[in-house]
Amino acid sequence: MTDPLLTERSDGFEYDLRMMCACGEATPLSAAEYEEGSHGARMACSHCGESIHYGPAVAALRDPADPALDDAALSSFAWYHTSTEPVWPSPNFAVDFVQGIDDRDLLMPSREAYIAEPTSKALHVGTYEAAIENMLRRMNDELDSHSQFYLYRVALNLDPTRINDGFRDENHEIASDITTHELDEQDLLAVRYLNVHEAIGTLSLAIRPQAILAVQRIALPVPRLAMPVDPAIDDGIRQAMTASRRLSDAADALPVTPIERRKMELGMKPDPTGAAKHYREVRHSYNDAVRRLEQRLEDAYLPFASALVRRAFTKAAAHWQSDGLEEYVTLYRTLAALVEHAQDVIEEVAVQGWRRVTAS
Ligand SMILES: [Zn+2]
């Protein structure tokens, strides 16, 4: 196999959105306004003047001329996927689909059960930005907050005649539930769909494994690319660490279970020395100090990210605060490079060796 030569089409993390009106026209909306949801999340349509209740349900394609609308161009692009799986797609996919599954095998119950589990869900690929935002959402999920993630750069081998027309709107049909069976029914290799929950307004593909020609991989994040330490946030770290020490001192001074402490704070149990009241005050100032630190981290390390990316990022990284604030800050600036220095990360994965997934 000669190495695939793929075109990058980075659309960045500093983006705004467009919202669809019932009149059929889209109106621009800044990510900050979307994130704030002020005025009851209402805006005026710039075409007909009617009020639009904005949100995922009316998110429109960000770029009406998105290059991924061109069926013939899809296989020329670098696609991306993040996963906690060190080998993605799994070798089962490759074996089953490279060799082709004999239809008669499908009638055998055990064979059916075997292939149903790992191969029934379609695989998903999108822009680099969509892959990173997907990882942040998964990190925000408790189970994956400390998981090792991998970034895959994906070369596709798509027959342009076996892709759905236009795009499926995630609002109407949940794209993440697309099964390979559904693709089979319509004899499609890929379903193009509009993202409305993360990387809002971009196009991703739900594909059959045999649409993947080869993948490159790196582990995330990339410590070598971490954002340089910004001394301007030292103050914020010191304040949060002081508040953290005061919080553990206050907890030590009140040797009861967290549930009992909560009951004391709420006045459901007596608090004769006022230790529970003190704990509550200290906890509030700790939370304030952490929020101020988060704000400073966003300003220092995510200067060019949209408000939506900042929020997703800060929520995801917050799971690391309980590991110690210094570790948290180090993780933050290491992860931030995936957003702020995307080009360097893409260059890093693009020089890795290719792993062949299917025969071309
Ligand atoms: Zn309108």
CSV table of C-alpha atoms and ligand atoms in Angstrom, one decimal:
chain,number,residue,atom,x,y,z
A,1,MET,CA,0.0,0.0,0.0
A,2,THR,CA,1.4,3.4,-0.8
A,3,ASP,CA,0.7,5.9,1.9
A,4,PRO,CA,-2.5,7.8,1.5
A,5,LEU,CA,-2.1,11.5,0.7
A,6,LEU,CA,-4.9,13.3,2.4
A,7,THR,CA,-6.1,16.9,2.4
A,8,GLU,CA,-6.6,18.6,5.8
A,9,ARG,CA,-9.6,20.9,6.1
A,10,SER,CA,-9.3,22.3,9.6
A,11,ASP,CA,-12.1,24.7,10.6
A,12,GLY,CA,-10.7,25.6,14.0
A,13,PHE,CA,-12.1,25.9,17.5
A,14,GLU,CA,-12.8,29.6,17.3
A,15,TYR,CA,-16.2,29.3,15.6
A,16,ASP,CA,-19.6,30.8,15.6
A,17,LEU,CA,-22.9,29.0,14.8
A,18,ARG,CA,-25.9,29.4,12.5
A,19,MET,CA,-29.5,28.8,13.6
A,20,MET,CA,-32.3,27.7,11.3
A,21,CYS,CA,-35.6,29.6,11.2
A,22,ALA,CA,-38.9,28.1,10.3
A,23,CYS,CA,-38.8,30.2,7.1
A,24,GLY,CA,-35.9,28.0,6.0
A,25,GLU,CA,-33.1,30.5,6.3
A,26,ALA,CA,-30.2,30.4,8.7
A,27,THR,CA,-29.0,33.3,10.9
A,28,PRO,CA,-25.5,33.6,12.5
A,29,LEU,CA,-25.2,33.4,16.3
A,30,SER,CA,-22.0,33.8,18.2
A,31,ALA,CA,-20.9,30.8,20.3
A,32,ALA,CA,-20.8,33.0,23.4
A,33,GLU,CA,-24.4,34.0,22.9
A,34,TYR,CA,-25.4,30.4,22.3
A,35,GLU,CA,-23.6,29.3,25.4
A,36,GLU,CA,-25.2,32.1,27.5
A,37,GLY,CA,-28.7,31.5,26.1
A,38,SER,CA,-29.7,35.0,27.2
A,39,HIS,CA,-33.2,36.4,26.4
A,40,GLY,CA,-34.7,32.9,26.9
A,41,ALA,CA,-32.4,31.6,24.1
A,42,ARG,CA,-34.3,33.7,21.6
A,43,MET,CA,-33.0,35.7,18.6
A,44,ALA,CA,-34.5,37.4,15.6
A,45,CYS,CA,-34.3,35.8,12.2
A,46,SER,CA,-32.2,38.1,10.0
A,47,HIS,CA,-34.4,37.2,7.0
A,48,CYS,CA,-38.0,37.3,8.1
A,49,GLY,CA,-37.7,38.9,11.6
A,50,GLU,CA,-39.5,36.1,13.3
A,51,SER,CA,-38.2,34.9,16.7
A,52,ILE,CA,-36.0,31.8,16.7
A,53,HIS,CA,-35.8,29.7,19.8
A,54,TYR,CA,-32.2,28.6,19.3
A,55,GLY,CA,-30.5,25.4,20.5
A,56,PRO,CA,-29.4,22.1,19.1
A,57,ALA,CA,-32.9,21.5,17.6
A,58,VAL,CA,-32.4,24.3,15.1
A,59,ALA,CA,-28.6,24.2,14.7
A,60,ALA,CA,-27.7,24.6,11.0
A,61,LEU,CA,-24.7,23.6,8.9
A,62,ARG,CA,-22.0,26.1,9.8
A,63,ASP,CA,-20.6,26.4,6.3
A,64,PRO,CA,-23.2,26.1,3.6
A,65,ALA,CA,-20.4,25.2,1.2
A,66,ASP,CA,-18.9,22.6,3.5
A,67,PRO,CA,-16.4,20.7,1.3
A,68,ALA,CA,-17.7,17.4,2.9
A,69,LEU,CA,-20.9,17.9,0.9
A,70,ASP,CA,-18.9,16.8,-2.2
A,71,ASP,CA,-19.3,13.0,-2.4
A,72,ALA,CA,-16.4,12.6,-4.7
A,73,ALA,CA,-14.1,14.5,-2.4
A,74,LEU,CA,-14.8,12.6,0.8
A,75,SER,CA,-12.0,10.0,0.4
A,76,SER,CA,-9.4,12.7,-0.3
A,77,PHE,CA,-9.9,14.2,3.2
A,78,ALA,CA,-8.1,13.3,6.4
A,79,TRP,CA,-10.9,12.2,8.9
A,80,TYR,CA,-10.5,11.9,12.6
A,81,HIS,CA,-11.7,9.8,15.5
A,82,THR,CA,-10.8,9.7,19.2
A,83,SER,CA,-11.2,6.5,21.1
A,84,THR,CA,-10.1,4.8,24.3
A,85,GLU,CA,-9.4,1.7,22.2
A,86,PRO,CA,-5.7,1.2,21.5
A,87,VAL,CA,-6.6,-0.6,18.3
A,88,TRP,CA,-9.5,1.0,16.4
A,89,PRO,CA,-11.3,-0.2,14.5
A,90,SER,CA,-11.0,-3.5,16.4
A,91,PRO,CA,-9.4,-6.4,14.5
A,92,ASN,CA,-12.8,-8.2,14.6
A,93,PHE,CA,-14.1,-5.5,12.3
A,94,ALA,CA,-11.2,-5.9,10.0
A,95,VAL,CA,-11.4,-9.7,9.9
A,96,ASP,CA,-15.1,-9.8,9.4
A,97,PHE,CA,-15.2,-7.2,6.7
A,98,VAL,CA,-12.0,-7.7,4.8
A,99,GLN,CA,-12.9,-11.4,4.2
A,100,GLY,CA,-16.6,-10.5,3.7
A,101,ILE,CA,-19.3,-12.2,5.6
A,102,ASP,CA,-21.0,-15.0,3.8
A,103,ASP,CA,-24.7,-14.5,3.9
A,104,ARG,CA,-25.3,-18.1,4.9
A,105,ASP,CA,-23.1,-17.5,8.0
A,106,LEU,CA,-25.5,-14.9,9.1
A,107,LEU,CA,-28.3,-17.5,9.4
A,108,MET,CA,-26.3,-19.4,12.0
A,109,PRO,CA,-27.4,-18.1,15.4
A,110,SER,CA,-24.0,-18.3,17.0
A,111,ARG,CA,-22.3,-16.6,14.1
A,112,GLU,CA,-24.9,-14.0,14.2
A,113,ALA,CA,-24.5,-13.4,17.9
A,114,TYR,CA,-20.7,-13.2,17.4
A,115,ILE,CA,-20.9,-10.5,14.7
A,116,ALA,CA,-23.8,-8.6,16.1
A,117,GLU,CA,-22.1,-7.2,19.2
A,118,PRO,CA,-18.9,-5.6,17.9
A,119,THR,CA,-19.9,-4.9,14.3
A,120,SER,CA,-23.5,-3.8,14.4
A,121,LYS,CA,-22.8,-0.2,15.3
A,122,ALA,CA,-21.5,2.0,12.5
A,123,LEU,CA,-18.2,3.8,13.1
A,124,HIS,CA,-17.9,7.5,13.2
A,125,VAL,CA,-15.4,9.9,11.8
A,126,GLY,CA,-15.4,13.7,11.6
A,127,THR,CA,-13.2,16.7,11.5
A,128,TYR,CA,-10.2,17.0,13.9
A,129,GLU,CA,-12.2,19.5,15.9
A,130,ALA,CA,-15.2,17.1,16.2
A,131,ALA,CA,-12.9,14.3,17.4
A,132,ILE,CA,-11.4,16.4,20.1
A,133,GLU,CA,-14.8,17.8,21.3
A,134,ASN,CA,-16.1,14.2,21.4
A,135,MET,CA,-13.1,13.2,23.6
A,136,LEU,CA,-13.9,16.2,25.9
A,137,ARG,CA,-17.5,15.0,26.2
A,138,ARG,CA,-16.4,11.5,27.1
A,139,MET,CA,-13.9,12.8,29.6
A,140,ASN,CA,-16.7,14.7,31.2
A,141,ASP,CA,-18.4,11.4,31.7
A,142,GLU,CA,-17.1,10.1,35.0
A,143,LEU,CA,-16.1,6.8,33.6
A,144,ASP,CA,-13.6,8.2,31.1
A,145,SER,CA,-12.3,11.2,32.9
A,146,HIS,CA,-8.9,9.6,33.4
A,147,SER,CA,-9.0,7.2,30.5
A,148,GLN,CA,-6.1,7.0,28.0
A,149,PHE,CA,-7.4,8.4,24.7
A,150,TYR,CA,-6.0,8.0,21.2
A,151,LEU,CA,-6.4,10.2,18.2
A,152,TYR,CA,-6.9,8.3,14.9
A,153,ARG,CA,-6.2,9.9,11.5
A,154,VAL,CA,-8.3,8.0,9.1
A,155,ALA,CA,-8.0,7.4,5.3
A,156,LEU,CA,-11.3,6.3,3.7
A,157,ASN,CA,-12.0,4.4,0.6
A,158,LEU,CA,-15.5,5.4,-0.2
A,159,ASP,CA,-17.5,4.7,-3.4
A,160,PRO,CA,-19.0,8.2,-4.0
A,161,THR,CA,-22.2,6.5,-5.3
A,162,ARG,CA,-22.9,4.8,-1.9
A,163,ILE,CA,-23.3,7.9,0.3
A,164,ASN,CA,-26.6,9.4,1.3
A,165,ASP,CA,-27.7,12.5,-0.5
A,166,GLY,CA,-27.2,15.7,1.4
A,167,PHE,CA,-27.0,15.0,5.1
A,168,ARG,CA,-29.0,13.5,7.9
A,169,ASP,CA,-29.9,15.9,10.6
A,170,GLU,CA,-29.1,14.6,14.0
A,171,ASN,CA,-32.1,16.4,15.4
A,172,HIS,CA,-34.4,14.2,13.4
A,173,GLU,CA,-32.6,10.9,13.5
A,174,ILE,CA,-30.0,10.1,16.0
A,175,ALA,CA,-26.9,9.4,14.0
A,176,SER,CA,-25.0,7.7,16.8
A,177,ASP,CA,-27.5,4.9,16.6
A,178,ILE,CA,-26.9,4.2,13.0
A,179,THR,CA,-26.2,0.5,12.6
A,180,THR,CA,-24.3,-1.3,9.9
A,181,HIS,CA,-27.6,-3.1,9.2
A,182,GLU,CA,-29.2,0.2,8.3
A,183,LEU,CA,-26.3,1.0,6.0
A,184,ASP,CA,-26.7,-2.5,4.4
A,185,GLU,CA,-30.4,-2.0,3.9
A,186,GLN,CA,-29.8,1.1,1.8
A,187,ASP,CA,-26.6,-0.3,0.3
A,188,LEU,CA,-24.6,2.7,1.7
A,189,LEU,CA,-21.0,2.8,2.8
A,190,ALA,CA,-21.5,6.0,4.7
A,191,VAL,CA,-24.2,8.2,6.1
A,192,ARG,CA,-23.2,11.9,6.3
A,193,TYR,CA,-24.8,13.7,9.2
A,194,LEU,CA,-25.0,17.1,10.8
A,195,ASN,CA,-23.5,17.3,14.4
A,196,VAL,CA,-25.8,19.3,16.7
A,197,HIS,CA,-24.4,18.4,20.1
A,198,GLU,CA,-20.6,18.8,19.8
A,199,ALA,CA,-18.7,20.5,17.0
A,200,ILE,CA,-22.2,21.9,16.3
A,201,GLY,CA,-22.9,22.5,12.6
A,202,THR,CA,-20.1,20.3,11.2
A,203,LEU,CA,-20.5,17.2,9.1
A,204,SER,CA,-19.5,13.7,10.3
A,205,LEU,CA,-19.8,10.3,8.7
A,206,ALA,CA,-21.2,7.1,10.1
A,207,ILE,CA,-19.4,4.4,8.1
A,208,ARG,CA,-19.1,0.7,7.7
A,209,PRO,CA,-15.7,-0.6,8.8
A,210,GLN,CA,-14.8,-1.6,5.2
A,211,ALA,CA,-14.9,2.1,4.2
A,212,ILE,CA,-11.7,2.6,6.2
A,213,LEU,CA,-8.6,2.0,4.2
A,214,ALA,CA,-6.0,2.7,6.9
A,215,VAL,CA,-5.4,4.6,10.2
A,216,GLN,CA,-2.6,6.5,11.9
A,217,ARG,CA,-2.6,6.9,15.7
A,218,ILE,CA,-1.1,8.9,18.6
A,219,ALA,CA,-1.8,8.8,22.3
A,220,LEU,CA,-3.4,11.9,23.7
A,221,PRO,CA,-2.6,14.4,25.1
A,222,VAL,CA,1.0,15.1,23.7
A,223,PRO,CA,3.1,16.3,26.7
A,224,ARG,CA,5.8,17.6,24.4
A,225,LEU,CA,3.3,20.1,22.9
A,226,ALA,CA,1.9,21.4,26.2
A,227,MET,CA,1.2,25.1,26.4
A,228,PRO,CA,4.1,26.8,28.1
A,229,VAL,CA,3.6,27.7,31.8
A,230,ASP,CA,2.0,31.1,32.2
A,231,PRO,CA,3.3,32.7,35.5
A,232,ALA,CA,0.2,35.0,35.4
A,233,ILE,CA,-1.9,32.2,36.8
A,234,ASP,CA,0.5,31.4,39.7
A,235,ASP,CA,-1.6,33.6,42.0
A,236,GLY,CA,-4.8,31.8,41.1
A,237,ILE,CA,-3.1,28.4,41.8
A,238,ARG,CA,-1.8,29.6,45.2
A,239,GLN,CA,-5.2,30.9,46.2
A,240,ALA,CA,-6.9,27.7,45.2
A,241,MET,CA,-4.3,25.6,47.0
A,242,THR,CA,-4.7,27.7,50.2
A,243,ALA,CA,-8.5,27.3,50.0
A,244,SER,CA,-8.0,23.6,49.4
A,245,ARG,CA,-5.8,23.3,52.6
A,246,ARG,CA,-8.4,25.2,54.6
A,247,LEU,CA,-11.1,22.9,53.3
A,248,SER,CA,-9.2,19.8,54.4
A,249,ASP,CA,-8.5,21.4,57.8
A,250,ALA,CA,-12.1,22.2,58.2
A,251,ALA,CA,-13.0,18.6,57.3
A,252,ASP,CA,-10.5,17.3,59.9
A,253,ALA,CA,-12.0,19.5,62.6
A,254,LEU,CA,-15.4,17.7,62.0
A,255,PRO,CA,-14.8,14.0,62.2
A,256,VAL,CA,-18.2,12.8,60.9
A,257,THR,CA,-19.4,11.2,57.7
A,258,PRO,CA,-20.1,13.5,54.8
A,259,ILE,CA,-23.8,12.6,55.1
A,260,GLU,CA,-23.8,13.6,58.8
A,261,ARG,CA,-21.9,16.8,58.0
A,262,ARG,CA,-24.5,17.6,55.4
A,263,LYS,CA,-27.3,17.1,57.9
A,264,MET,CA,-25.5,19.3,60.4
A,265,GLU,CA,-25.0,22.0,57.7
A,266,LEU,CA,-28.7,21.9,56.9
A,267,GLY,CA,-29.8,22.1,60.5
A,268,MET,CA,-31.2,18.5,60.6
A,269,LYS,CA,-28.6,17.6,63.2
A,270,PRO,CA,-27.2,19.8,66.0
A,271,ASP,CA,-23.9,21.7,65.2
A,272,PRO,CA,-23.0,22.8,68.8
A,273,THR,CA,-19.4,24.1,68.0
A,274,GLY,CA,-20.4,25.7,64.7
A,275,ALA,CA,-17.9,23.4,62.9
A,276,ALA,CA,-20.4,22.4,60.2
A,277,LYS,CA,-21.3,26.0,59.5
A,278,HIS,CA,-17.5,26.9,59.3
A,279,TYR,CA,-17.0,23.9,56.9
A,280,ARG,CA,-19.8,25.2,54.6
A,281,GLU,CA,-18.2,28.7,54.5
A,282,VAL,CA,-14.8,27.3,53.7
A,283,ARG,CA,-16.3,25.0,51.0
A,284,HIS,CA,-17.9,28.0,49.4
A,285,SER,CA,-14.7,30.0,49.3
A,286,TYR,CA,-12.9,26.9,48.0
A,287,ASN,CA,-15.4,26.7,45.2
A,288,ASP,CA,-15.1,30.4,44.4
A,289,ALA,CA,-11.3,30.1,44.3
A,290,VAL,CA,-11.5,27.1,41.9
A,291,ARG,CA,-13.9,29.0,39.7
A,292,ARG,CA,-11.6,31.9,39.5
A,293,LEU,CA,-8.7,29.6,38.7
A,294,GLU,CA,-10.8,28.0,35.9
A,295,GLN,CA,-11.4,31.4,34.5
A,296,ARG,CA,-7.7,32.3,34.5
A,297,LEU,CA,-6.8,28.9,33.0
A,298,GLU,CA,-9.3,29.5,30.2
A,299,ASP,CA,-7.9,33.0,29.5
A,300,ALA,CA,-4.3,31.8,29.7
A,301,TYR,CA,-4.5,28.6,27.8
A,302,LEU,CA,-7.5,28.7,25.6
A,303,PRO,CA,-7.4,32.3,24.2
A,304,PHE,CA,-8.7,31.3,20.8
A,305,ALA,CA,-11.3,28.7,21.6
A,306,SER,CA,-15.0,29.4,21.3
A,307,ALA,CA,-17.1,29.8,24.4
A,308,LEU,CA,-18.6,26.3,23.7
A,309,VAL,CA,-15.2,24.7,23.5
A,310,ARG,CA,-14.0,26.5,26.7
A,311,ARG,CA,-17.0,25.3,28.7
A,312,ALA,CA,-16.7,21.6,27.4
A,313,PHE,CA,-13.0,21.7,28.1
A,314,THR,CA,-13.2,23.2,31.6
A,315,LYS,CA,-15.9,20.7,32.6
A,316,ALA,CA,-13.9,17.8,31.3
A,317,ALA,CA,-10.6,18.9,33.0
A,318,ALA,CA,-12.4,19.6,36.3
A,319,HIS,CA,-12.5,15.9,37.1
A,320,TRP,CA,-8.8,16.1,37.6
A,321,GLN,CA,-9.0,18.7,40.4
A,322,SER,CA,-9.4,16.0,43.1
A,323,ASP,CA,-6.0,14.6,42.0
A,324,GLY,CA,-4.3,17.8,43.3
A,325,LEU,CA,-4.4,21.2,41.8
A,326,GLU,CA,-0.9,21.2,40.4
A,327,GLU,CA,-1.6,18.0,38.4
A,328,TYR,CA,-4.9,19.5,37.3
A,329,VAL,CA,-3.2,22.6,36.0
A,330,THR,CA,-0.5,20.5,34.2
A,331,LEU,CA,-3.1,18.4,32.5
A,332,TYR,CA,-5.1,21.5,31.6
A,333,ARG,CA,-2.2,23.1,29.7
A,334,THR,CA,-1.2,19.8,28.1
A,335,LEU,CA,-4.8,19.2,26.9
A,336,ALA,CA,-5.2,22.8,25.8
A,337,ALA,CA,-2.5,22.3,23.2
A,338,LEU,CA,-4.9,20.0,21.4
A,339,VAL,CA,-7.1,23.0,20.9
A,340,GLU,CA,-4.7,25.9,20.6
A,341,HIS,CA,-1.9,24.1,18.6
A,342,ALA,CA,-4.1,21.8,16.6
A,343,GLN,CA,-1.8,22.1,13.6
A,344,ASP,CA,1.1,20.6,15.6
A,345,VAL,CA,-1.0,17.7,16.8
A,346,ILE,CA,-2.2,17.0,13.3
A,347,GLU,CA,1.4,17.1,12.1
A,348,GLU,CA,2.4,14.7,14.8
A,349,VAL,CA,-0.3,12.1,13.9
A,350,ALA,CA,0.3,12.6,10.2
A,351,VAL,CA,3.9,11.3,10.3
A,352,GLN,CA,3.0,8.1,12.1
A,353,GLY,CA,3.1,4.8,10.2
A,354,TRP,CA,-0.2,3.7,8.6
A,355,ARG,CA,-2.1,0.6,9.8
A,356,ARG,CA,-4.0,-1.0,7.0
A,357,VAL,CA,-7.6,-1.8,7.9
A,358,THR,CA,-9.0,-3.1,4.7
A,359,ALA,CA,-7.7,-4.0,1.3
A,360,SER,CA,-8.1,-1.1,-1.1
B,1,ZN,ZN,-36.9,33.5,9.3
